[in-house]
């Protein structure tokens, strides 16, 4: 009876009704019933409960008992439940029993045990690390099902760390050969295709193992060739195998023959009339175009036709392909196509996805200011309030921070202001709330750039928006903030008085508060102007994070018996402890017809290629009938319509021709004219397609012009954001505003503190090197270059008290004992750059010249300054007389002449050298050092040449050579930190390769390395230090910077990303 009730209860739960009252009975049925009832009980439990459900703890003893049972069915049911819903905390209770099941005589038990371990690996990988050897035995199991189940585990583990399983490549290749050769039982065939899902799994594993590894890839060339040759049956599952083969061929180390065959498969897919195959072809092209752009050129006409394909999935995948091949030459055409599709689409997921892509392309490749602003206006208008909040935030941040060219920066801001004023002047036009917020912020910040418009006129437009009933309360807060900024620059305005009077009595508390703030500021114009200066949105804001000004208030409250403050986590724990232990609430099922309306999309800005997934078609729900737009009508009441039309078209009346001409000849002439007209129409369409193709695929012909997403971008951004350090001005750190950016204001303040501490470290370095001999070797550049790296790495041990205990990072300290034995593996040493104690020098760069002389410059990065050397050389070899060099004053540098010669440049009569030392006094990002050269040749008059040399902050960064112990002390003394994750290629996945890149391009000192973690240090002249902890994990490099100056961290973070992307 209970079994029948439980089946009905399952049905009620499936329909969405609350059946939580029966959950406990399902557990009882699994515990106490006979074999059939136990089966129904386990089924109900797996459907009713989730992994974190409290009642699941009552089932643990039953599962343990059934796992120990000799009954095959009971053991299978227990393993099934374990692989579906089992609490992570109870894994140790059943793990030994499941390990024993791997040796069971029945293959079904072994297979279910492997699947249970796979589940454990997903939810708690650390608890199954010790049984990897048993996974290898499962891979070699005599039963195909057990072997296939183990592939799930290996695919997961190889994705996380492919280098640890390279030795299994031969086993995977052998298994795939047996599968392709039909050696498996016939039960695994699907439509005469041997084990297709097993083939796909193996191909994915081989693709991960062979990536950027020639030796491993050579083992799989033959089996991939065989898979491409055999998968030729006309069936969907063979197309899936071919697609995975193509993906694998382009993932591993390339081979010309395989690439040619894979390209043919892609061509067959793209040119196929079947929609599914065409979609596969576009999907493959989207992936392959990053490695072989010529394939897109081969099928450009087909891609153009896919833009107008009636199937929306084909259109979306085509736009994804175009997004991948966008560069500065074709961005306008591709963005226009994306906007056209965006206007047609009503699905929220598509809108969010495409809006993010368009915004990224517009910022990256914008040809001019007008196009950029117009494109972003279209993005804000179409994306509306469903777009990700990062898009308007990044746009405003770009306007606020600016970029390298200040003239271009002001023009962009001015054009944005003019554009938004024109939009506000339009009548009966509705704009999304986020677009209005962007408009209000820009007008409030940069309307002072207008010459013709007065602030009072802009205020009147914003006041008109404030009175609009469709504007939300949040947007009105933005509008009042803009009015407040404009009021500081405006004369007496009646509009402001009316606004204050109207909103001071508003029922909205937030609006009333803003109105009162505006009223009090308006009464004291001097205070308003000091609080709201012009164009200071990127200045630092001094924040008292500890709220020390409230200490007296808190002390007074505590003395009067007030309860002390409790952190949020403590309040949550107390709240949970007071609630009921068991939670009997059912699943939160929702049958609302509103879909995604009224909430933020969970997709965010998704810029991946997964646009082919299902999405909620909320915009299509207003039509209850069938959507027949673009569908050709083929059947009617009279039968097949095209046949009727063709018959009617042939019944053409013969024109009155000359005597002797038959009706059949007249029909032939009519048919010939029709054919000619159709040919003209087709030729016109072909010309339009070719013209569009030339616009879309421009820039893909040559290697130098290719700029693909996912590869190193060779085209510089149109709006390359100005680094935060460029906006720094000493003494202005106290200016407060809504938008704040980091700067290097604190350099001069922190230099003295760091200098004192570093002096202490350097003074005691000799003494500390006695206690830590290996540390002195690491800090001494000569010994670092002399010893093999493998010898140095062998002498590290894990420290007991970690310096990074709060972040789960392990720092390795050097042993005080003698050096360990030298290891024979020195592969890492070849990847490491040797440091040198000598000053490094840049190459010779010609800065100016004329018909007689040439002026070149060198940079010498000395330990305490930057030494600039200019060389004036005669082109004819004649003597240079009276040469003189003068440098224009620079506000950021202290420039002085440097005696002696620091470069191996011979100064003869035909060459004169000038040396100047530069020391940084104020912060900057990039600056030009200008001057002029006066010279006189024999029997000629005096000549003057002007020159300019570009300098960056990187020219003043030097390696900081300290020990690991000093690194730890200095790390704990710094309060500012920045964390960043950088995606790196497989060639950089090894830590020595990444350290070599950072050391070579940024002049950092390697303090300590162990395994996949490393410590680096540098200092900004004269004595502002910065520390870096880096760790390689998978295809990413995790960087953690610390310094006394926050803006130096931002600059180093940006430079590290550029260095890793450019290598």
mmCIF file with all atom_site columns, N, CA, C and O in Angstrom, residues 892-919:
data_model
loop_
_atom_site.group_PDB
_atom_site.id
_atom_site.type_symbol
_atom_site.label_atom_id
_atom_site.label_alt_id
_atom_site.label_comp_id
_atom_site.label_asym_id
_atom_site.label_entity_id
_atom_site.label_seq_id
_atom_site.pdbx_PDB_ins_code
_atom_site.Cartn_x
_atom_site.Cartn_y
_atom_site.Cartn_z
_atom_site.occupancy
_atom_site.B_iso_or_equiv
_atom_site.pdbx_formal_charge
_atom_site.auth_seq_id
_atom_site.auth_comp_id
_atom_site.auth_asym_id
_atom_site.auth_atom_id
_atom_site.pdbx_PDB_model_num
ATOM 1   N N  . UNK A 1 892 ? 58.358 66.763 -14.195 1.00 0.00 ? 892 UNK A N  1
ATOM 2   C CA . UNK A 1 892 ? 58.353 65.478 -13.484 1.00 0.00 ? 892 UNK A CA 1
ATOM 3   C C  . UNK A 1 892 ? 59.754 64.925 -13.213 1.00 0.00 ? 892 UNK A C  1
ATOM 4   O O  . UNK A 1 892 ? 59.872 63.901 -12.555 1.00 0.00 ? 892 UNK A O  1
ATOM 5   N N  . UNK A 1 893 ? 60.805 65.589 -13.749 1.00 0.00 ? 893 UNK A N  1
ATOM 6   C CA . UNK A 1 893 ? 62.143 65.030 -13.632 1.00 0.00 ? 893 UNK A CA 1
ATOM 7   C C  . UNK A 1 893 ? 63.119 66.072 -13.096 1.00 0.00 ? 893 UNK A C  1
ATOM 8   O O  . UNK A 1 893 ? 62.965 67.283 -13.303 1.00 0.00 ? 893 UNK A O  1
ATOM 9   N N  . UNK A 1 894 ? 64.138 65.549 -12.451 1.00 0.00 ? 894 UNK A N  1
ATOM 10  C CA . UNK A 1 894 ? 65.299 66.341 -12.107 1.00 0.00 ? 894 UNK A CA 1
ATOM 11  C C  . UNK A 1 894 ? 66.417 65.917 -13.036 1.00 0.00 ? 894 UNK A C  1
ATOM 12  O O  . UNK A 1 894 ? 66.872 64.768 -13.004 1.00 0.00 ? 894 UNK A O  1
ATOM 13  N N  . UNK A 1 895 ? 66.860 66.837 -13.885 1.00 0.00 ? 895 UNK A N  1
ATOM 14  C CA . UNK A 1 895 ? 67.809 66.514 -14.948 1.00 0.00 ? 895 UNK A CA 1
ATOM 15  C C  . UNK A 1 895 ? 69.151 67.150 -14.603 1.00 0.00 ? 895 UNK A C  1
ATOM 16  O O  . UNK A 1 895 ? 69.223 68.335 -14.262 1.00 0.00 ? 895 UNK A O  1
ATOM 17  N N  . UNK A 1 896 ? 70.202 66.361 -14.707 1.00 0.00 ? 896 UNK A N  1
ATOM 18  C CA . UNK A 1 896 ? 71.552 66.872 -14.437 1.00 0.00 ? 896 UNK A CA 1
ATOM 19  C C  . UNK A 1 896 ? 72.539 66.174 -15.350 1.00 0.00 ? 896 UNK A C  1
ATOM 20  O O  . UNK A 1 896 ? 72.338 65.011 -15.748 1.00 0.00 ? 896 UNK A O  1
ATOM 21  N N  . UNK A 1 897 ? 73.620 66.899 -15.690 1.00 0.00 ? 897 UNK A N  1
ATOM 22  C CA . UNK A 1 897 ? 74.647 66.315 -16.539 1.00 0.00 ? 897 UNK A CA 1
ATOM 23  C C  . UNK A 1 897 ? 75.403 65.240 -15.785 1.00 0.00 ? 897 UNK A C  1
ATOM 24  O O  . UNK A 1 897 ? 75.633 65.329 -14.586 1.00 0.00 ? 897 UNK A O  1
ATOM 25  N N  . UNK A 1 898 ? 75.786 64.193 -16.532 1.00 0.00 ? 898 UNK A N  1
ATOM 26  C CA . UNK A 1 898 ? 76.475 63.052 -15.928 1.00 0.00 ? 898 UNK A CA 1
ATOM 27  C C  . UNK A 1 898 ? 77.887 62.997 -16.487 1.00 0.00 ? 898 UNK A C  1
ATOM 28  O O  . UNK A 1 898 ? 78.080 62.889 -17.701 1.00 0.00 ? 898 UNK A O  1
ATOM 29  N N  . UNK A 1 899 ? 78.895 63.051 -15.638 1.00 0.00 ? 899 UNK A N  1
ATOM 30  C CA . UNK A 1 899 ? 80.270 63.023 -16.141 1.00 0.00 ? 899 UNK A CA 1
ATOM 31  C C  . UNK A 1 899 ? 80.674 61.611 -16.556 1.00 0.00 ? 899 UNK A C  1
ATOM 32  O O  . UNK A 1 899 ? 80.072 60.626 -16.157 1.00 0.00 ? 899 UNK A O  1
ATOM 33  N N  . UNK A 1 900 ? 81.726 61.524 -17.347 1.00 0.00 ? 900 UNK A N  1
ATOM 34  C CA . UNK A 1 900 ? 82.245 60.225 -17.747 1.00 0.00 ? 900 UNK A CA 1
ATOM 35  C C  . UNK A 1 900 ? 81.472 59.642 -18.905 1.00 0.00 ? 900 UNK A C  1
ATOM 36  O O  . UNK A 1 900 ? 80.532 60.232 -19.430 1.00 0.00 ? 900 UNK A O  1
ATOM 37  N N  . UNK A 1 901 ? 81.850 58.428 -19.286 1.00 0.00 ? 901 UNK A N  1
ATOM 38  C CA . UNK A 1 901 ? 81.188 57.724 -20.396 1.00 0.00 ? 901 UNK A CA 1
ATOM 39  C C  . UNK A 1 901 ? 80.732 56.369 -19.910 1.00 0.00 ? 901 UNK A C  1
ATOM 40  O O  . UNK A 1 901 ? 81.538 55.579 -19.421 1.00 0.00 ? 901 UNK A O  1
ATOM 41  N N  . UNK A 1 902 ? 79.449 56.115 -20.021 1.00 0.00 ? 902 UNK A N  1
ATOM 42  C CA . UNK A 1 902 ? 78.886 54.855 -19.520 1.00 0.00 ? 902 UNK A CA 1
ATOM 43  C C  . UNK A 1 902 ? 78.568 53.872 -20.631 1.00 0.00 ? 902 UNK A C  1
ATOM 44  O O  . UNK A 1 902 ? 78.087 52.785 -20.361 1.00 0.00 ? 902 UNK A O  1
ATOM 45  N N  . UNK A 1 903 ? 78.774 54.254 -21.889 1.00 0.00 ? 903 UNK A N  1
ATOM 46  C CA . UNK A 1 903 ? 78.458 53.366 -22.996 1.00 0.00 ? 903 UNK A CA 1
ATOM 47  C C  . UNK A 1 903 ? 79.713 53.103 -23.821 1.00 0.00 ? 903 UNK A C  1
ATOM 48  O O  . UNK A 1 903 ? 80.589 53.973 -23.937 1.00 0.00 ? 903 UNK A O  1
ATOM 49  N N  . UNK A 1 904 ? 79.782 51.931 -24.433 1.00 0.00 ? 904 UNK A N  1
ATOM 50  C CA . UNK A 1 904 ? 80.940 51.623 -25.281 1.00 0.00 ? 904 UNK A CA 1
ATOM 51  C C  . UNK A 1 904 ? 80.839 52.350 -26.619 1.00 0.00 ? 904 UNK A C  1
ATOM 52  O O  . UNK A 1 904 ? 80.779 51.735 -27.676 1.00 0.00 ? 904 UNK A O  1
ATOM 53  N N  . UNK A 1 905 ? 80.783 53.687 -26.577 1.00 0.00 ? 905 UNK A N  1
ATOM 54  C CA . UNK A 1 905 ? 80.689 54.484 -27.795 1.00 0.00 ? 905 UNK A CA 1
ATOM 55  C C  . UNK A 1 905 ? 81.961 55.302 -27.927 1.00 0.00 ? 905 UNK A C  1
ATOM 56  O O  . UNK A 1 905 ? 82.311 56.075 -27.026 1.00 0.00 ? 905 UNK A O  1
ATOM 57  N N  . UNK A 1 906 ? 82.648 55.143 -28.991 1.00 0.00 ? 906 UNK A N  1
ATOM 58  C CA . UNK A 1 906 ? 83.897 55.866 -29.199 1.00 0.00 ? 906 UNK A CA 1
ATOM 59  C C  . UNK A 1 906 ? 83.592 57.283 -29.635 1.00 0.00 ? 906 UNK A C  1
ATOM 60  O O  . UNK A 1 906 ? 82.879 57.495 -30.615 1.00 0.00 ? 906 UNK A O  1
ATOM 61  N N  . UNK A 1 907 ? 84.111 58.253 -28.913 1.00 0.00 ? 907 UNK A N  1
ATOM 62  C CA . UNK A 1 907 ? 83.882 59.649 -29.234 1.00 0.00 ? 907 UNK A CA 1
ATOM 63  C C  . UNK A 1 907 ? 85.075 60.158 -30.028 1.00 0.00 ? 907 UNK A C  1
ATOM 64  O O  . UNK A 1 907 ? 86.137 60.421 -29.485 1.00 0.00 ? 907 UNK A O  1
ATOM 65  N N  . UNK A 1 908 ? 84.877 60.256 -31.332 1.00 0.00 ? 908 UNK A N  1
ATOM 66  C CA . UNK A 1 908 ? 85.914 60.769 -32.212 1.00 0.00 ? 908 UNK A CA 1
ATOM 67  C C  . UNK A 1 908 ? 85.523 62.171 -32.655 1.00 0.00 ? 908 UNK A C  1
ATOM 68  O O  . UNK A 1 908 ? 84.553 62.755 -32.171 1.00 0.00 ? 908 UNK A O  1
ATOM 69  N N  . UNK A 1 909 ? 86.274 62.699 -33.636 1.00 0.00 ? 909 UNK A N  1
ATOM 70  C CA . UNK A 1 909 ? 85.951 64.030 -34.116 1.00 0.00 ? 909 UNK A CA 1
ATOM 71  C C  . UNK A 1 909 ? 84.615 64.091 -34.816 1.00 0.00 ? 909 UNK A C  1
ATOM 72  O O  . UNK A 1 909 ? 83.963 65.131 -34.847 1.00 0.00 ? 909 UNK A O  1
ATOM 73  N N  . UNK A 1 910 ? 84.166 62.972 -35.403 1.00 0.00 ? 910 UNK A N  1
ATOM 74  C CA . UNK A 1 910 ? 82.890 62.943 -36.128 1.00 0.00 ? 910 UNK A CA 1
ATOM 75  C C  . UNK A 1 910 ? 81.711 62.599 -35.245 1.00 0.00 ? 910 UNK A C  1
ATOM 76  O O  . UNK A 1 910 ? 80.591 62.501 -35.728 1.00 0.00 ? 910 UNK A O  1
ATOM 77  N N  . UNK A 1 911 ? 81.936 62.380 -33.946 1.00 0.00 ? 911 UNK A N  1
ATOM 78  C CA . UNK A 1 911 ? 80.849 61.988 -33.027 1.00 0.00 ? 911 UNK A CA 1
ATOM 79  C C  . UNK A 1 911 ? 81.025 62.725 -31.701 1.00 0.00 ? 911 UNK A C  1
ATOM 80  O O  . UNK A 1 911 ? 82.127 62.779 -31.150 1.00 0.00 ? 911 UNK A O  1
ATOM 81  N N  . UNK A 1 912 ? 79.948 63.280 -31.186 1.00 0.00 ? 912 UNK A N  1
ATOM 82  C CA . UNK A 1 912 ? 79.935 63.913 -29.875 1.00 0.00 ? 912 UNK A CA 1
ATOM 83  C C  . UNK A 1 912 ? 78.824 63.281 -29.039 1.00 0.00 ? 912 UNK A C  1
ATOM 84  O O  . UNK A 1 912 ? 77.705 63.074 -29.518 1.00 0.00 ? 912 UNK A O  1
ATOM 85  N N  . UNK A 1 913 ? 79.130 62.967 -27.776 1.00 0.00 ? 913 UNK A N  1
ATOM 86  C CA . UNK A 1 913 ? 78.168 62.327 -26.882 1.00 0.00 ? 913 UNK A CA 1
ATOM 87  C C  . UNK A 1 913 ? 77.819 63.271 -25.730 1.00 0.00 ? 913 UNK A C  1
ATOM 88  O O  . UNK A 1 913 ? 78.679 64.007 -25.227 1.00 0.00 ? 913 UNK A O  1
ATOM 89  N N  . UNK A 1 914 ? 76.514 63.203 -25.292 1.00 0.00 ? 914 UNK A N  1
ATOM 90  C CA . UNK A 1 914 ? 76.041 64.000 -24.172 1.00 0.00 ? 914 UNK A CA 1
ATOM 91  C C  . UNK A 1 914 ? 75.267 63.083 -23.226 1.00 0.00 ? 914 UNK A C  1
ATOM 92  O O  . UNK A 1 914 ? 74.401 62.331 -23.667 1.00 0.00 ? 914 UNK A O  1
ATOM 93  N N  . UNK A 1 915 ? 75.601 63.130 -21.928 1.00 0.00 ? 915 UNK A N  1
ATOM 94  C CA . UNK A 1 915 ? 74.992 62.250 -20.941 1.00 0.00 ? 915 UNK A CA 1
ATOM 95  C C  . UNK A 1 915 ? 74.270 63.062 -19.876 1.00 0.00 ? 915 UNK A C  1
ATOM 96  O O  . UNK A 1 915 ? 74.837 64.023 -19.331 1.00 0.00 ? 915 UNK A O  1
ATOM 97  N N  . UNK A 1 916 ? 73.019 62.678 -19.581 1.00 0.00 ? 916 UNK A N  1
ATOM 98  C CA . UNK A 1 916 ? 72.222 63.334 -18.555 1.00 0.00 ? 916 UNK A CA 1
ATOM 99  C C  . UNK A 1 916 ? 71.566 62.259 -17.687 1.00 0.00 ? 916 UNK A C  1
ATOM 100 O O  . UNK A 1 916 ? 71.067 61.254 -18.211 1.00 0.00 ? 916 UNK A O  1
ATOM 101 N N  . UNK A 1 917 ? 71.572 62.470 -16.388 1.00 0.00 ? 917 UNK A N  1
ATOM 102 C CA . UNK A 1 917 ? 70.880 61.556 -15.475 1.00 0.00 ? 917 UNK A CA 1
ATOM 103 C C  . UNK A 1 917 ? 69.517 62.146 -15.133 1.00 0.00 ? 917 UNK A C  1
ATOM 104 O O  . UNK A 1 917 ? 69.379 63.349 -14.909 1.00 0.00 ? 917 UNK A O  1
ATOM 105 N N  . UNK A 1 918 ? 68.500 61.279 -15.080 1.00 0.00 ? 918 UNK A N  1
ATOM 106 C CA . UNK A 1 918 ? 67.131 61.682 -14.805 1.00 0.00 ? 918 UNK A CA 1
ATOM 107 C C  . UNK A 1 918 ? 66.657 61.010 -13.532 1.00 0.00 ? 918 UNK A C  1
ATOM 108 O O  . UNK A 1 918 ? 66.808 59.789 -13.373 1.00 0.00 ? 918 UNK A O  1
ATOM 109 N N  . UNK A 1 919 ? 66.106 61.784 -12.636 1.00 0.00 ? 919 UNK A N  1
ATOM 110 C CA . UNK A 1 919 ? 65.489 61.266 -11.416 1.00 0.00 ? 919 UNK A CA 1
ATOM 111 C C  . UNK A 1 919 ? 64.057 61.768 -11.332 1.00 0.00 ? 919 UNK A C  1
ATOM 112 O O  . UNK A 1 919 ? 63.798 62.952 -11.578 1.00 0.00 ? 919 UNK A O  1
#
